[in-house]
């Protein structure tokens, strides 16, 4: 009977190695290790494990894999809620804290904007040190909402809120309302880049959850508290960096492909930036509430030139180069 168990063990090895690289496995292994070391039972646990039969070890391995997979699935279900919390969408119970942080952020942003304006006025006479300060302030203010009414209590919230508000400020298009429509019209390449960026953002939020959960192991060992806090802080910083990258891709998608919304709705294209903002507001209202007006007159989609697919264009260029080399 040893052969079947050994065969099963070898098949589970790949799953075991994959589980070793997940936060869920690190959570359970780290918590168990801290608990055993706190009680001085680490050596006894290893000795007990070595004394077990192959079948018992395989069964234990299956249980660990199931526990890891199930807990990872549960945490994954809370990813969206964790992101909302990290953005600053807090329950009413935390309203005093939210108000306090918003007040501090407004004052800090006002100081940064005043300093940036002062440096901008004498831009041509800045010293090298002042130039670096100017660039630092520009980078920080780049991901702050233009309207203080849109300000969020956390940095991640301000980054994502800025990405949501830029299409409205630049083109009159509501970033949240129009995004699902634009997503369906994007070519494969930008959609793939956006999916990867969003996956990294979600992974950072999940890691933050695991860091917070790891703090609960402090009932067994106080070392779990600083470890969990450090993981949560690292995860939040990763989420902010991921949010900036994701926001840049969203902003770029509107910059490059917003005309696809006009084309899909058979809406007349704007002739200048001022007209585009007004038309963008009309499209936003049309998507939100519809319209019974006789204006604008829908365009003929067959008469409108189609935007080239970047991947198709790249493939054609490569084909031409290969043909030129072979000729």
mmCIF file of N, CA and C in Angstrom, residues 132-225:
data_model
loop_
_atom_site.group_PDB
_atom_site.id
_atom_site.type_symbol
_atom_site.label_atom_id
_atom_site.label_comp_id
_atom_site.label_asym_id
_atom_site.label_seq_id
_atom_site.Cartn_x
_atom_site.Cartn_y
_atom_site.Cartn_z
ATOM 1 N N UNK A 132 14.860 70.375 -7.628
ATOM 2 C CA UNK A 132 14.481 69.052 -7.120
ATOM 3 C C UNK A 132 13.230 69.150 -6.255
ATOM 4 N N UNK A 133 13.153 70.203 -5.443
ATOM 5 C CA UNK A 133 11.968 70.403 -4.615
ATOM 6 C C UNK A 133 10.748 70.662 -5.487
ATOM 7 N N UNK A 134 10.920 71.425 -6.553
ATOM 8 C CA UNK A 134 9.819 71.700 -7.486
ATOM 9 C C UNK A 134 9.302 70.406 -8.121
ATOM 10 N N UNK A 135 10.222 69.566 -8.552
ATOM 11 C CA UNK A 135 9.825 68.289 -9.161
ATOM 12 C C UNK A 135 9.131 67.386 -8.144
ATOM 13 N N UNK A 136 9.617 67.393 -6.907
ATOM 14 C CA UNK A 136 9.000 66.573 -5.861
ATOM 15 C C UNK A 136 7.574 67.042 -5.582
ATOM 16 N N UNK A 137 7.393 68.368 -5.489
ATOM 17 C CA UNK A 137 6.058 68.905 -5.241
ATOM 18 C C UNK A 137 5.124 68.623 -6.415
ATOM 19 N N UNK A 138 5.637 68.730 -7.617
ATOM 20 C CA UNK A 138 4.819 68.470 -8.806
ATOM 21 C C UNK A 138 4.348 67.021 -8.830
ATOM 22 N N UNK A 139 5.260 66.104 -8.471
ATOM 23 C CA UNK A 139 4.899 64.681 -8.448
ATOM 24 C C UNK A 139 3.865 64.388 -7.363
ATOM 25 N N UNK A 140 3.972 65.040 -6.218
ATOM 26 C CA UNK A 140 3.020 64.799 -5.126
ATOM 27 C C UNK A 140 1.644 65.380 -5.447
ATOM 28 N N UNK A 141 1.625 66.572 -6.020
ATOM 29 C CA UNK A 141 0.350 67.226 -6.333
ATOM 30 C C UNK A 141 -0.321 66.620 -7.561
ATOM 31 N N UNK A 142 0.448 65.865 -8.348
ATOM 32 C CA UNK A 142 -0.121 65.252 -9.545
ATOM 33 C C UNK A 142 -1.234 64.285 -9.201
ATOM 34 N N UNK A 143 -1.136 63.639 -8.036
ATOM 35 C CA UNK A 143 -2.129 62.651 -7.634
ATOM 36 C C UNK A 143 -2.963 63.139 -6.468
ATOM 37 N N UNK A 144 -3.257 64.432 -6.485
ATOM 38 C CA UNK A 144 -4.189 65.038 -5.539
ATOM 39 C C UNK A 144 -5.376 65.562 -6.334
ATOM 40 N N UNK A 145 -6.613 65.261 -5.939
ATOM 41 C CA UNK A 145 -7.767 65.747 -6.692
ATOM 42 C C UNK A 145 -7.732 67.249 -6.893
ATOM 43 N N UNK A 146 -8.118 67.699 -8.087
ATOM 44 C CA UNK A 146 -8.104 69.131 -8.394
ATOM 45 C C UNK A 146 -9.085 69.901 -7.521
ATOM 46 N N UNK A 147 -10.189 69.278 -7.183
ATOM 47 C CA UNK A 147 -11.194 69.904 -6.329
ATOM 48 C C UNK A 147 -11.105 69.303 -4.936
ATOM 49 N N UNK A 148 -10.942 70.171 -3.931
ATOM 50 C CA UNK A 148 -10.787 69.682 -2.569
ATOM 51 C C UNK A 148 -12.025 68.958 -2.072
ATOM 52 N N UNK A 149 -13.167 69.168 -2.721
ATOM 53 C CA UNK A 149 -14.370 68.434 -2.334
ATOM 54 C C UNK A 149 -14.250 66.944 -2.645
ATOM 55 N N UNK A 150 -13.319 66.606 -3.557
ATOM 56 C CA UNK A 150 -13.088 65.196 -3.911
ATOM 57 C C UNK A 150 -12.028 64.544 -3.037
ATOM 58 N N UNK A 151 -11.493 65.282 -2.096
ATOM 59 C CA UNK A 151 -10.391 64.772 -1.286
ATOM 60 C C UNK A 151 -10.833 63.592 -0.440
ATOM 61 N N UNK A 152 -9.935 62.601 -0.333
ATOM 62 C CA UNK A 152 -10.173 61.411 0.477
ATOM 63 C C UNK A 152 -9.198 61.400 1.653
ATOM 64 N N UNK A 153 -9.530 60.688 2.735
ATOM 65 C CA UNK A 153 -8.661 60.708 3.918
ATOM 66 C C UNK A 153 -7.373 59.907 3.772
ATOM 67 N N UNK A 154 -7.227 59.086 2.732
ATOM 68 C CA UNK A 154 -6.015 58.291 2.562
ATOM 69 C C UNK A 154 -5.352 58.622 1.229
ATOM 70 N N UNK A 155 -4.076 58.311 1.146
ATOM 71 C CA UNK A 155 -3.331 58.585 -0.077
ATOM 72 C C UNK A 155 -3.823 57.719 -1.232
ATOM 73 N N UNK A 156 -4.086 56.452 -0.954
ATOM 74 C CA UNK A 156 -4.598 55.580 -2.006
ATOM 75 C C UNK A 156 -5.938 56.090 -2.524
ATOM 76 N N UNK A 157 -6.790 56.552 -1.630
ATOM 77 C CA UNK A 157 -8.068 57.097 -2.048
ATOM 78 C C UNK A 157 -7.911 58.307 -2.950
ATOM 79 N N UNK A 158 -6.951 59.170 -2.638
ATOM 80 C CA UNK A 158 -6.717 60.350 -3.462
ATOM 81 C C UNK A 158 -6.150 59.976 -4.828
ATOM 82 N N UNK A 159 -5.307 58.951 -4.865
ATOM 83 C CA UNK A 159 -4.750 58.503 -6.140
ATOM 84 C C UNK A 159 -5.856 57.998 -7.062
ATOM 85 N N UNK A 160 -6.706 57.121 -6.555
ATOM 86 C CA UNK A 160 -7.768 56.550 -7.374
ATOM 87 C C UNK A 160 -8.857 57.578 -7.669
ATOM 88 N N UNK A 161 -9.139 58.480 -6.721
ATOM 89 C CA UNK A 161 -10.128 59.517 -6.976
ATOM 90 C C UNK A 161 -9.623 60.484 -8.061
ATOM 91 N N UNK A 162 -8.314 60.754 -8.067
ATOM 92 C CA UNK A 162 -7.752 61.602 -9.119
ATOM 93 C C UNK A 162 -7.910 60.952 -10.483
ATOM 94 N N UNK A 163 -7.628 59.647 -10.545
ATOM 95 C CA UNK A 163 -7.788 58.928 -11.817
ATOM 96 C C UNK A 163 -9.244 58.944 -12.275
ATOM 97 N N UNK A 164 -10.177 58.880 -11.339
ATOM 98 C CA UNK A 164 -11.595 58.894 -11.690
ATOM 99 C C UNK A 164 -12.057 60.268 -12.153
ATOM 100 N N UNK A 165 -11.484 61.332 -11.598
ATOM 101 C CA UNK A 165 -11.966 62.685 -11.886
ATOM 102 C C UNK A 165 -11.307 63.321 -13.105
ATOM 103 N N UNK A 166 -10.141 62.839 -13.517
ATOM 104 C CA UNK A 166 -9.446 63.466 -14.643
ATOM 105 C C UNK A 166 -10.242 63.436 -15.944
ATOM 106 N N UNK A 167 -10.888 62.327 -16.329
ATOM 107 C CA UNK A 167 -11.681 62.362 -17.564
ATOM 108 C C UNK A 167 -12.779 63.422 -17.528
ATOM 109 N N UNK A 168 -13.373 63.642 -16.360
ATOM 110 C CA UNK A 168 -14.411 64.673 -16.252
ATOM 111 C C UNK A 168 -13.818 66.068 -16.402
ATOM 112 N N UNK A 169 -12.659 66.298 -15.794
ATOM 113 C CA UNK A 169 -12.041 67.613 -15.856
ATOM 114 C C UNK A 169 -11.512 67.901 -17.254
ATOM 115 N N UNK A 170 -10.906 66.917 -17.901
ATOM 116 C CA UNK A 170 -10.289 67.137 -19.211
ATOM 117 C C UNK A 170 -11.279 67.042 -20.360
ATOM 118 N N UNK A 171 -12.207 66.066 -20.273
ATOM 119 C CA UNK A 171 -13.055 65.772 -21.429
ATOM 120 C C UNK A 171 -14.550 65.834 -21.141
ATOM 121 N N UNK A 172 -14.925 66.130 -19.904
ATOM 122 C CA UNK A 172 -16.335 66.183 -19.572
ATOM 123 C C UNK A 172 -16.974 64.822 -19.365
ATOM 124 N N UNK A 173 -16.201 63.767 -19.444
ATOM 125 C CA UNK A 173 -16.713 62.399 -19.289
ATOM 126 C C UNK A 173 -16.568 61.950 -17.836
ATOM 127 N N UNK A 174 -17.640 61.445 -17.277
ATOM 128 C CA UNK A 174 -17.559 60.921 -15.923
ATOM 129 C C UNK A 174 -16.718 59.650 -15.928
ATOM 130 N N UNK A 175 -15.614 59.673 -15.176
ATOM 131 C CA UNK A 175 -14.669 58.563 -15.221
ATOM 132 C C UNK A 175 -15.246 57.250 -14.742
ATOM 133 N N UNK A 176 -16.113 57.291 -13.723
ATOM 134 C CA UNK A 176 -16.691 56.063 -13.171
ATOM 135 C C UNK A 176 -17.792 55.528 -14.078
ATOM 136 N N UNK A 177 -18.662 56.410 -14.543
ATOM 137 C CA UNK A 177 -19.796 55.982 -15.363
ATOM 138 C C UNK A 177 -19.346 55.478 -16.736
ATOM 139 N N UNK A 178 -18.376 56.151 -17.333
ATOM 140 C CA UNK A 178 -17.969 55.810 -18.701
ATOM 141 C C UNK A 178 -16.961 54.670 -18.761
ATOM 142 N N UNK A 179 -16.330 54.350 -17.634
ATOM 143 C CA UNK A 179 -15.263 53.357 -17.687
ATOM 144 C C UNK A 179 -15.729 51.976 -18.141
ATOM 145 N N UNK A 180 -16.846 51.424 -17.646
ATOM 146 C CA UNK A 180 -17.261 50.100 -18.162
ATOM 147 C C UNK A 180 -17.506 50.111 -19.662
ATOM 148 N N UNK A 181 -18.028 51.225 -20.193
ATOM 149 C CA UNK A 181 -18.261 51.318 -21.631
ATOM 150 C C UNK A 181 -16.950 51.362 -22.399
ATOM 151 N N UNK A 182 -16.015 52.161 -21.892
ATOM 152 C CA UNK A 182 -14.727 52.266 -22.577
ATOM 153 C C UNK A 182 -13.967 50.945 -22.510
ATOM 154 N N UNK A 183 -14.082 50.251 -21.381
ATOM 155 C CA UNK A 183 -13.383 48.973 -21.208
ATOM 156 C C UNK A 183 -13.780 47.976 -22.291
ATOM 157 N N UNK A 184 -15.065 47.945 -22.637
ATOM 158 C CA UNK A 184 -15.543 47.019 -23.658
ATOM 159 C C UNK A 184 -15.038 47.372 -25.054
ATOM 160 N N UNK A 185 -14.561 48.593 -25.238
ATOM 161 C CA UNK A 185 -14.120 49.053 -26.554
ATOM 162 C C UNK A 185 -12.601 49.056 -26.710
ATOM 163 N N UNK A 186 -11.882 48.774 -25.627
ATOM 164 C CA UNK A 186 -10.420 48.837 -25.687
ATOM 165 C C UNK A 186 -9.852 47.666 -26.489
ATOM 166 N N UNK A 187 -8.752 47.890 -27.206
ATOM 167 C CA UNK A 187 -8.065 46.782 -27.894
ATOM 168 C C UNK A 187 -7.448 45.817 -26.875
ATOM 169 N N UNK A 188 -7.014 44.651 -27.322
ATOM 170 C CA UNK A 188 -6.489 43.634 -26.389
ATOM 171 C C UNK A 188 -5.273 44.094 -25.581
ATOM 172 N N UNK A 189 -4.339 44.808 -26.208
ATOM 173 C CA UNK A 189 -3.106 45.177 -25.507
ATOM 174 C C UNK A 189 -3.363 46.050 -24.289
ATOM 175 N N UNK A 190 -4.075 47.192 -24.403
ATOM 176 C CA UNK A 190 -4.325 47.984 -23.194
ATOM 177 C C UNK A 190 -5.186 47.261 -22.171
ATOM 178 N N UNK A 191 -6.107 46.414 -22.630
ATOM 179 C CA UNK A 191 -6.915 45.668 -21.678
ATOM 180 C C UNK A 191 -6.051 44.706 -20.868
ATOM 181 N N UNK A 192 -5.075 44.108 -21.515
ATOM 182 C CA UNK A 192 -4.176 43.193 -20.804
ATOM 183 C C UNK A 192 -3.334 43.949 -19.780
ATOM 184 N N UNK A 193 -2.814 45.116 -20.183
ATOM 185 C CA UNK A 193 -2.014 45.917 -19.260
ATOM 186 C C UNK A 193 -2.849 46.359 -18.061
ATOM 187 N N UNK A 194 -4.076 46.781 -18.317
ATOM 188 C CA UNK A 194 -4.955 47.223 -17.236
ATOM 189 C C UNK A 194 -5.312 46.054 -16.307
ATOM 190 N N UNK A 195 -5.546 44.885 -16.871
ATOM 191 C CA UNK A 195 -5.884 43.720 -16.051
ATOM 192 C C UNK A 195 -4.722 43.352 -15.136
ATOM 193 N N UNK A 196 -3.502 43.395 -15.664
ATOM 194 C CA UNK A 196 -2.336 43.082 -14.844
ATOM 195 C C UNK A 196 -2.147 44.110 -13.739
ATOM 196 N N UNK A 197 -2.344 45.391 -14.069
ATOM 197 C CA UNK A 197 -2.201 46.435 -13.056
ATOM 198 C C UNK A 197 -3.251 46.292 -11.969
ATOM 199 N N UNK A 198 -4.479 45.974 -12.363
ATOM 200 C CA UNK A 198 -5.535 45.794 -11.362
ATOM 201 C C UNK A 198 -5.273 44.555 -10.512
ATOM 202 N N UNK A 199 -4.721 43.511 -11.115
ATOM 203 C CA UNK A 199 -4.398 42.302 -10.358
ATOM 204 C C UNK A 199 -3.336 42.600 -9.299
ATOM 205 N N UNK A 200 -2.342 43.426 -9.653
ATOM 206 C CA UNK A 200 -1.322 43.793 -8.659
ATOM 207 C C UNK A 200 -1.927 44.615 -7.534
ATOM 208 N N UNK A 201 -2.853 45.495 -7.877
ATOM 209 C CA UNK A 201 -3.527 46.285 -6.849
ATOM 210 C C UNK A 201 -4.352 45.389 -5.929
ATOM 211 N N UNK A 202 -5.071 44.441 -6.495
ATOM 212 C CA UNK A 202 -5.860 43.514 -5.685
ATOM 213 C C UNK A 202 -4.965 42.638 -4.806
ATOM 214 N N UNK A 203 -3.828 42.209 -5.348
ATOM 215 C CA UNK A 203 -2.899 41.388 -4.563
ATOM 216 C C UNK A 203 -2.364 42.157 -3.365
ATOM 217 N N UNK A 204 -2.082 43.443 -3.549
ATOM 218 C CA UNK A 204 -1.613 44.265 -2.431
ATOM 219 C C UNK A 204 -2.700 44.389 -1.367
ATOM 220 N N UNK A 205 -3.955 44.538 -1.795
ATOM 221 C CA UNK A 205 -5.052 44.624 -0.823
ATOM 222 C C UNK A 205 -5.202 43.308 -0.060
ATOM 223 N N UNK A 206 -5.051 42.184 -0.749
ATOM 224 C CA UNK A 206 -5.146 40.891 -0.079
ATOM 225 C C UNK A 206 -3.995 40.694 0.909
ATOM 226 N N UNK A 207 -2.804 41.138 0.516
ATOM 227 C CA UNK A 207 -1.669 41.033 1.438
ATOM 228 C C UNK A 207 -1.901 41.889 2.678
ATOM 229 N N UNK A 208 -2.530 43.050 2.497
ATOM 230 C CA UNK A 208 -2.858 43.902 3.642
ATOM 231 C C UNK A 208 -3.813 43.167 4.593
ATOM 232 N N UNK A 209 -4.791 42.472 4.029
ATOM 233 C CA UNK A 209 -5.719 41.702 4.868
ATOM 234 C C UNK A 209 -4.963 40.654 5.670
ATOM 235 N N UNK A 210 -4.048 39.931 5.003
ATOM 236 C CA UNK A 210 -3.284 38.900 5.709
ATOM 237 C C UNK A 210 -2.422 39.513 6.805
ATOM 238 N N UNK A 211 -1.864 40.706 6.558
ATOM 239 C CA UNK A 211 -1.073 41.362 7.592
ATOM 240 C C UNK A 211 -1.907 41.707 8.815
ATOM 241 N N UNK A 212 -3.126 42.230 8.574
ATOM 242 C CA UNK A 212 -4.006 42.547 9.694
ATOM 243 C C UNK A 212 -4.419 41.277 10.436
ATOM 244 N N UNK A 213 -4.750 40.228 9.685
ATOM 245 C CA UNK A 213 -5.139 38.972 10.327
ATOM 246 C C UNK A 213 -3.994 38.370 11.132
ATOM 247 N N UNK A 214 -2.761 38.554 10.643
ATOM 248 C CA UNK A 214 -1.622 37.966 11.351
ATOM 249 C C UNK A 214 -1.458 38.581 12.743
ATOM 250 N N UNK A 215 -1.920 39.798 12.907
ATOM 251 C CA UNK A 215 -1.816 40.439 14.218
ATOM 252 C C UNK A 215 -2.604 39.673 15.279
ATOM 253 N N UNK A 216 -3.624 38.937 14.866
ATOM 254 C CA UNK A 216 -4.424 38.189 15.837
ATOM 255 C C UNK A 216 -3.645 37.017 16.436
ATOM 256 N N UNK A 217 -2.549 36.615 15.789
ATOM 257 C CA UNK A 217 -1.704 35.584 16.384
ATOM 258 C C UNK A 217 -0.985 36.097 17.637
ATOM 259 N N UNK A 218 -1.114 37.393 17.922
ATOM 260 C CA UNK A 218 -0.458 37.956 19.106
ATOM 261 C C UNK A 218 -1.032 37.381 20.405
ATOM 262 N N UNK A 219 -2.203 36.738 20.333
ATOM 263 C CA UNK A 219 -2.738 36.069 21.529
ATOM 264 C C UNK A 219 -1.845 34.896 21.922
ATOM 265 N N UNK A 220 -1.084 34.389 20.943
ATOM 266 C CA UNK A 220 -0.148 33.294 21.232
ATOM 267 C C UNK A 220 1.277 33.793 21.378
ATOM 268 N N UNK A 221 1.646 34.816 20.578
ATOM 269 C CA UNK A 221 3.002 35.359 20.633
ATOM 270 C C UNK A 221 2.952 36.840 20.288
ATOM 271 N N UNK A 222 3.560 37.669 21.124
ATOM 272 C CA UNK A 222 3.542 39.114 20.881
ATOM 273 C C UNK A 222 4.337 39.503 19.641
ATOM 274 N N UNK A 223 5.216 38.606 19.163
ATOM 275 C CA UNK A 223 5.975 38.893 17.951
ATOM 276 C C UNK A 223 5.060 39.016 16.730
ATOM 277 N N UNK A 224 3.888 38.426 16.807
ATOM 278 C CA UNK A 224 2.979 38.482 15.660
ATOM 279 C C UNK A 224 2.490 39.897 15.392
ATOM 280 N N UNK A 225 2.403 40.721 16.430
ATOM 281 C CA UNK A 225 1.875 42.078 16.257
ATOM 282 C C UNK A 225 2.787 42.951 15.395
#
